Coordinates of C-alpha atoms in Angstrom, one line a residue:
M1 CA 0.0 0.0 0.0
R2 CA 1.5 3.4 -1.0
V3 CA 1.2 6.1 1.6
T4 CA 1.9 9.8 1.7
D5 CA 4.2 11.8 4.0
P6 CA 2.9 15.1 5.4
G7 CA 3.2 17.8 2.9
P8 CA 1.3 20.7 1.3
A9 CA -2.4 21.0 1.0
R10 CA -4.0 18.5 -1.3
Q11 CA -7.2 17.3 -2.8
V12 CA -8.5 14.1 -1.3
A13 CA -11.5 11.8 -1.7
L14 CA -13.0 9.6 0.9
A15 CA -13.2 6.1 -0.6
V16 CA -15.4 3.4 0.8
D17 CA -15.5 -0.3 -0.4
I18 CA -18.2 -2.6 0.7
G19 CA -17.6 -6.3 0.2
G20 CA -18.8 -9.7 1.4
T21 CA -16.2 -10.0 4.1
K22 CA -15.2 -6.4 5.0
A23 CA -15.9 -2.7 4.6
D24 CA -12.9 -0.5 4.0
A25 CA -12.4 3.2 3.9
A26 CA -9.5 5.5 3.3
L27 CA -8.5 9.0 2.1
V28 CA -7.0 8.9 -1.4
T29 CA -5.1 11.7 -3.1
A30 CA -5.5 12.7 -6.8
D31 CA -2.5 10.7 -7.8
G32 CA -4.0 7.5 -6.4
T33 CA -2.1 7.4 -3.1
I34 CA -3.7 6.3 0.1
V35 CA -3.1 8.8 2.9
A36 CA -1.0 7.5 5.7
G37 CA -3.0 6.5 8.7
S38 CA -6.4 6.8 7.0
A39 CA -7.2 3.2 6.2
S40 CA -9.8 1.6 8.3
R41 CA -11.6 -1.8 8.1
R42 CA -14.6 -3.5 9.7
R43 CA -15.8 -7.1 9.2
T44 CA -19.0 -7.9 7.2
G45 CA -20.4 -11.3 6.3
P46 CA -23.4 -13.2 5.1
E47 CA -25.2 -12.4 8.3
S48 CA -24.9 -8.6 7.7
T49 CA -28.1 -6.6 7.7
A50 CA -28.7 -3.1 6.3
A51 CA -28.4 -1.8 9.9
S52 CA -25.2 -3.5 10.6
L53 CA -23.7 -2.5 7.3
A54 CA -24.6 1.1 8.0
T55 CA -22.8 0.9 11.4
A56 CA -19.7 -0.6 9.8
V57 CA -19.6 1.8 6.9
R58 CA -20.1 4.9 9.1
S59 CA -17.4 3.7 11.4
V60 CA -14.7 3.1 8.8
A61 CA -15.6 6.4 7.1
A62 CA -15.4 8.4 10.3
E63 CA -12.0 6.8 11.1
A64 CA -10.7 7.6 7.7
L65 CA -11.9 11.2 7.9
A66 CA -10.0 11.6 11.2
A67 CA -6.8 11.5 9.2
R68 CA -7.8 14.6 7.1
R69 CA -5.7 17.7 7.7
P70 CA -7.5 21.0 8.0
E71 CA -5.9 22.3 4.9
D72 CA -7.0 19.3 2.7
E73 CA -9.8 19.8 0.3
L74 CA -12.3 16.9 0.4
V75 CA -13.6 16.7 -3.2
G76 CA -16.2 14.0 -2.6
I77 CA -17.1 10.6 -1.3
G78 CA -16.8 7.6 -3.6
I79 CA -18.4 4.3 -2.6
G80 CA -18.0 1.0 -4.4
S81 CA -20.2 -1.9 -3.3
A82 CA -20.9 -5.5 -4.2
G83 CA -24.1 -5.6 -6.1
P84 CA -26.5 -5.5 -7.7
V85 CA -26.9 -1.8 -7.4
D86 CA -30.1 0.3 -8.0
R87 CA -29.0 3.5 -9.7
A88 CA -32.4 5.1 -9.3
S89 CA -32.6 4.7 -5.5
G90 CA -28.9 4.6 -4.7
T91 CA -29.3 1.4 -2.8
V92 CA -27.3 -1.9 -3.1
S93 CA -28.4 -5.5 -2.5
P94 CA -25.2 -7.6 -2.3
L95 CA -25.6 -11.2 -3.4
N96 CA -23.4 -12.4 -0.6
M97 CA -25.3 -10.4 2.1
T98 CA -29.0 -11.1 1.3
A99 CA -30.2 -9.7 4.6
A100 CA -28.7 -6.3 3.7
A101 CA -30.8 -5.9 0.5
G102 CA -31.8 -2.3 -0.1
F103 CA -28.9 -0.8 1.9
D104 CA -28.3 2.9 1.2
P105 CA -24.6 3.5 1.6
A106 CA -24.6 7.2 0.8
A107 CA -27.1 7.8 3.6
A108 CA -24.7 6.2 6.1
V109 CA -22.0 8.7 5.4
R110 CA -23.5 11.8 3.9
D111 CA -23.9 13.7 7.2
L112 CA -20.3 13.0 8.3
V113 CA -19.2 15.8 6.0
P114 CA -22.2 17.7 4.7
G115 CA -21.8 19.1 1.2
P116 CA -19.3 17.0 -0.9
L117 CA -20.4 15.0 -3.9
V118 CA -21.3 11.4 -3.0
R119 CA -21.2 8.7 -5.8
V120 CA -22.1 5.0 -5.5
A121 CA -21.1 2.4 -8.1
L122 CA -20.7 -1.3 -8.5
D123 CA -17.4 -2.5 -7.0
G124 CA -16.4 -4.1 -10.3
A125 CA -16.8 -0.8 -12.1
C126 CA -14.6 0.9 -9.5
I127 CA -11.9 -1.7 -9.9
A128 CA -12.0 -1.2 -13.7
L129 CA -11.6 2.6 -13.1
A130 CA -8.6 2.0 -10.8
E131 CA -6.8 -0.5 -13.1
H132 CA -7.4 1.8 -16.1
R133 CA -6.2 4.9 -14.3
W134 CA -3.3 3.5 -12.3
G135 CA -2.9 -0.2 -12.8
G136 CA -2.6 -3.1 -15.2
A137 CA -5.1 -1.7 -17.8
R138 CA -3.5 1.8 -18.0
G139 CA -3.6 3.1 -21.6
A140 CA -5.9 0.3 -22.8
T141 CA -8.8 1.2 -25.1
T142 CA -10.8 -2.0 -24.2
A143 CA -10.2 -3.9 -21.0
L144 CA -11.7 -6.1 -18.3
A145 CA -10.8 -5.9 -14.6
L146 CA -11.9 -8.9 -12.7
V147 CA -11.6 -9.8 -9.0
V148 CA -11.7 -13.3 -7.5
S149 CA -12.4 -13.1 -3.8
T150 CA -15.4 -13.8 -1.6
G151 CA -17.3 -13.4 -4.9
V152 CA -16.3 -12.8 -8.5
G153 CA -16.9 -9.3 -9.9
G154 CA -15.6 -7.2 -12.7
G155 CA -15.9 -4.0 -14.7
F156 CA -15.2 -3.1 -18.4
I157 CA -13.5 -0.3 -20.2
V158 CA -14.8 0.2 -23.7
N159 CA -13.3 2.9 -26.1
G160 CA -11.3 4.2 -23.1
M161 CA -14.4 4.8 -20.9
P162 CA -15.9 2.8 -18.0
V163 CA -19.1 1.0 -18.9
S164 CA -21.9 1.1 -16.2
G165 CA -24.9 0.1 -18.3
R166 CA -28.6 1.0 -18.1
T167 CA -29.0 0.2 -14.4
G168 CA -25.4 0.5 -13.2
N169 CA -24.8 -3.2 -13.1
A170 CA -22.7 -3.8 -16.2
G171 CA -19.7 -6.0 -15.4
H172 CA -21.4 -8.7 -13.3
I173 CA -19.1 -11.3 -14.9
G174 CA -19.3 -13.5 -11.8
Q175 CA -22.9 -14.3 -12.8
L176 CA -22.0 -15.3 -16.3
R177 CA -22.9 -18.9 -16.8
V178 CA -20.0 -21.0 -18.1
R179 CA -21.3 -24.5 -17.2
A180 CA -24.6 -26.3 -17.3
R181 CA -27.3 -25.0 -14.8
D182 CA -28.3 -27.3 -11.9
A183 CA -32.0 -27.3 -11.5
D184 CA -31.6 -27.4 -7.7
D185 CA -29.2 -24.4 -7.6
P186 CA -29.9 -21.4 -9.8
L187 CA -26.4 -20.1 -9.4
A188 CA -24.7 -23.4 -10.2
G189 CA -22.5 -23.1 -13.3
T190 CA -21.8 -19.4 -12.9
V191 CA -18.2 -18.1 -12.7
E192 CA -18.7 -17.2 -9.1
S193 CA -20.1 -20.6 -8.1
L194 CA -17.1 -22.2 -9.7
A195 CA -14.3 -19.8 -9.0
S196 CA -14.8 -17.7 -5.8
G197 CA -12.7 -18.4 -2.7
P198 CA -15.4 -19.8 -0.5
N199 CA -16.9 -21.9 -3.3
T200 CA -13.5 -23.3 -4.2
V201 CA -12.8 -24.2 -0.6
A202 CA -16.3 -25.9 -0.3
W203 CA -15.6 -27.9 -3.5
A204 CA -12.3 -29.1 -2.1
R205 CA -13.9 -30.1 1.2
R206 CA -16.5 -32.1 -0.7
H207 CA -13.7 -34.0 -2.4
G208 CA -11.8 -35.0 0.8
W209 CA -9.6 -32.0 1.6
T210 CA -9.8 -31.3 5.4
G211 CA -8.9 -27.6 5.5
T212 CA -11.3 -24.7 6.0
T213 CA -9.9 -21.5 4.5
G214 CA -8.4 -20.2 1.3
E215 CA -5.1 -19.6 3.2
E216 CA -4.9 -23.3 4.1
L217 CA -5.8 -24.2 0.6
A218 CA -2.9 -22.2 -0.7
V219 CA -0.5 -24.1 1.7
S220 CA -1.9 -27.4 0.5
Y221 CA -1.6 -26.4 -3.1
A222 CA 2.1 -25.4 -2.6
A223 CA 2.7 -28.8 -0.9
G224 CA 1.3 -30.6 -3.9
D225 CA -2.0 -31.8 -2.5
A226 CA -3.9 -33.3 -5.4
V227 CA -7.4 -32.1 -4.3
A228 CA -6.1 -28.6 -3.6
R229 CA -4.5 -28.4 -7.0
A230 CA -7.6 -29.6 -8.7
A231 CA -9.7 -27.1 -6.8
V232 CA -7.5 -24.2 -7.7
G233 CA -7.3 -25.4 -11.3
R234 CA -11.1 -25.5 -11.5
S235 CA -11.3 -21.9 -10.3
A236 CA -8.7 -20.6 -12.8
T237 CA -10.3 -22.5 -15.6
A238 CA -13.7 -20.9 -15.0
V239 CA -12.2 -17.5 -14.8
G240 CA -10.3 -18.1 -18.1
E241 CA -13.5 -19.2 -19.7
A242 CA -15.3 -16.0 -18.7
I243 CA -12.4 -13.9 -20.0
A244 CA -12.5 -15.8 -23.3
A245 CA -16.2 -15.1 -23.6
A246 CA -15.7 -11.4 -22.8
A247 CA -12.8 -11.1 -25.2
T248 CA -14.8 -12.7 -28.0
L249 CA -17.6 -10.2 -27.5
L250 CA -15.5 -7.0 -26.9
D251 CA -12.1 -7.7 -28.5
L252 CA -10.3 -7.0 -25.3
E253 CA -6.8 -5.8 -25.2
V254 CA -6.2 -6.8 -21.6
A255 CA -7.8 -8.6 -18.8
V256 CA -6.6 -7.8 -15.3
V257 CA -7.2 -10.4 -12.6
G258 CA -6.9 -9.4 -9.0
G259 CA -8.5 -10.2 -5.6
G260 CA -7.3 -12.1 -2.6
F261 CA -8.0 -15.6 -4.0
A262 CA -6.0 -14.8 -7.2
D263 CA -3.0 -15.1 -4.8
V264 CA -3.9 -18.7 -3.8
A265 CA -1.2 -20.1 -6.1
S266 CA 1.9 -18.5 -7.7
D267 CA 0.8 -19.8 -11.1
Y268 CA -2.9 -18.9 -10.8
I269 CA -2.7 -16.2 -13.5
D270 CA -0.7 -18.6 -15.7
Q271 CA -3.5 -21.1 -15.4
V272 CA -6.1 -18.5 -16.2
R273 CA -4.1 -17.5 -19.3
A274 CA -4.0 -21.1 -20.4
S275 CA -7.7 -21.5 -19.9
V276 CA -8.3 -18.4 -22.1
E277 CA -6.2 -19.8 -24.9
E278 CA -8.0 -23.1 -24.7
A279 CA -11.6 -21.7 -24.5
A280 CA -11.4 -18.7 -26.9
P281 CA -12.8 -19.8 -30.2
L282 CA -11.2 -17.1 -32.3
P283 CA -7.6 -15.9 -32.7
F284 CA -8.3 -12.3 -31.8
A285 CA -9.9 -13.4 -28.5
R286 CA -7.0 -15.7 -27.7
A287 CA -4.7 -12.6 -28.1
V288 CA -6.1 -10.8 -25.0
R289 CA -3.3 -10.1 -22.6
V290 CA -4.0 -11.6 -19.2
T291 CA -2.2 -10.0 -16.2
G292 CA -2.3 -9.7 -12.5
S293 CA -3.3 -6.4 -10.8
G294 CA -0.6 -3.9 -10.1
L295 CA -2.5 -2.2 -7.3
H296 CA -1.4 -4.5 -4.4
G297 CA -5.0 -5.1 -3.3
D298 CA -5.9 -1.4 -3.2
G299 CA -7.9 -1.4 -6.4
P300 CA -11.4 -1.3 -4.9
L301 CA -10.6 1.7 -2.7
L302 CA -8.7 3.5 -5.4
G303 CA -11.5 2.9 -7.9
A304 CA -14.1 4.2 -5.4
A305 CA -12.0 7.4 -5.0
A306 CA -11.8 7.7 -8.8
L307 CA -15.6 8.1 -8.9
V308 CA -15.1 11.6 -7.5
L309 CA -11.4 12.5 -8.3
G310 CA -10.6 14.4 -11.5
A311 CA -11.8 13.7 -15.0
D312 CA -13.1 10.2 -14.2
S313 CA -15.7 11.7 -11.8
Q314 CA -17.4 13.1 -14.9
R315 CA -17.7 9.7 -16.8

């Protein structure tokens, strides 16, 4: 994580990221640097409600704002959240936190600093903004940024611009179906059901692996455990199939793969790349460059900040 030293007055954004396991907040400067001492985190989870999310988000936002210097100009508050999002109402209904459906993240923070612009967007769109502005998709005309974590999400850059779609939900690549649907499970066969960290751990356990976490799976993978290696390969294959489909549709230049579970194996990105080459039906789609994120896990917060920082806030 890059941090600033004390210096002259600066423009900063309050960035908030709401995910299935945690809510983060920090102050971010115009050059994409997280202000020293401003990062804050609270746990979320499948049991989270709209009320508990409001408490967590308000808490991390207040702690981040405490690092703001009197001379700093707060240009706005950017909030990225797991979706779907409802652009009309400003609410979110994260798939991994069903009891929190209809949560209004802007309402939770707006009165902390009355006046600044507040923008809410799908977390995948925020990640695409961050990767395009500061990360692995910098300079690309057409790109996908994809995160493999508690869930699988993503965002697209098309003709150099972020794509949000009619409702603000463009980029839900984790819900793209790449395998046959199971009549008993409407999410079976989606990229998220096959590739996310918790679903991969669950698959490994069903096949005899005795660990319980993604971190333990990583250790087993490195030790050569056959089930762990099959589980990780299954995840990477599904991600590669999704990228191949997106590249076929949009003629992508680059696909950036990040998120905590993408670090489960040192060759995870290599496996994703091999899956793309196998799954893509046309040469131009196979030519998409697949790379890891260069933002050291800060993409969601940096992208949330980009909603209100500089030229990207107008897109």
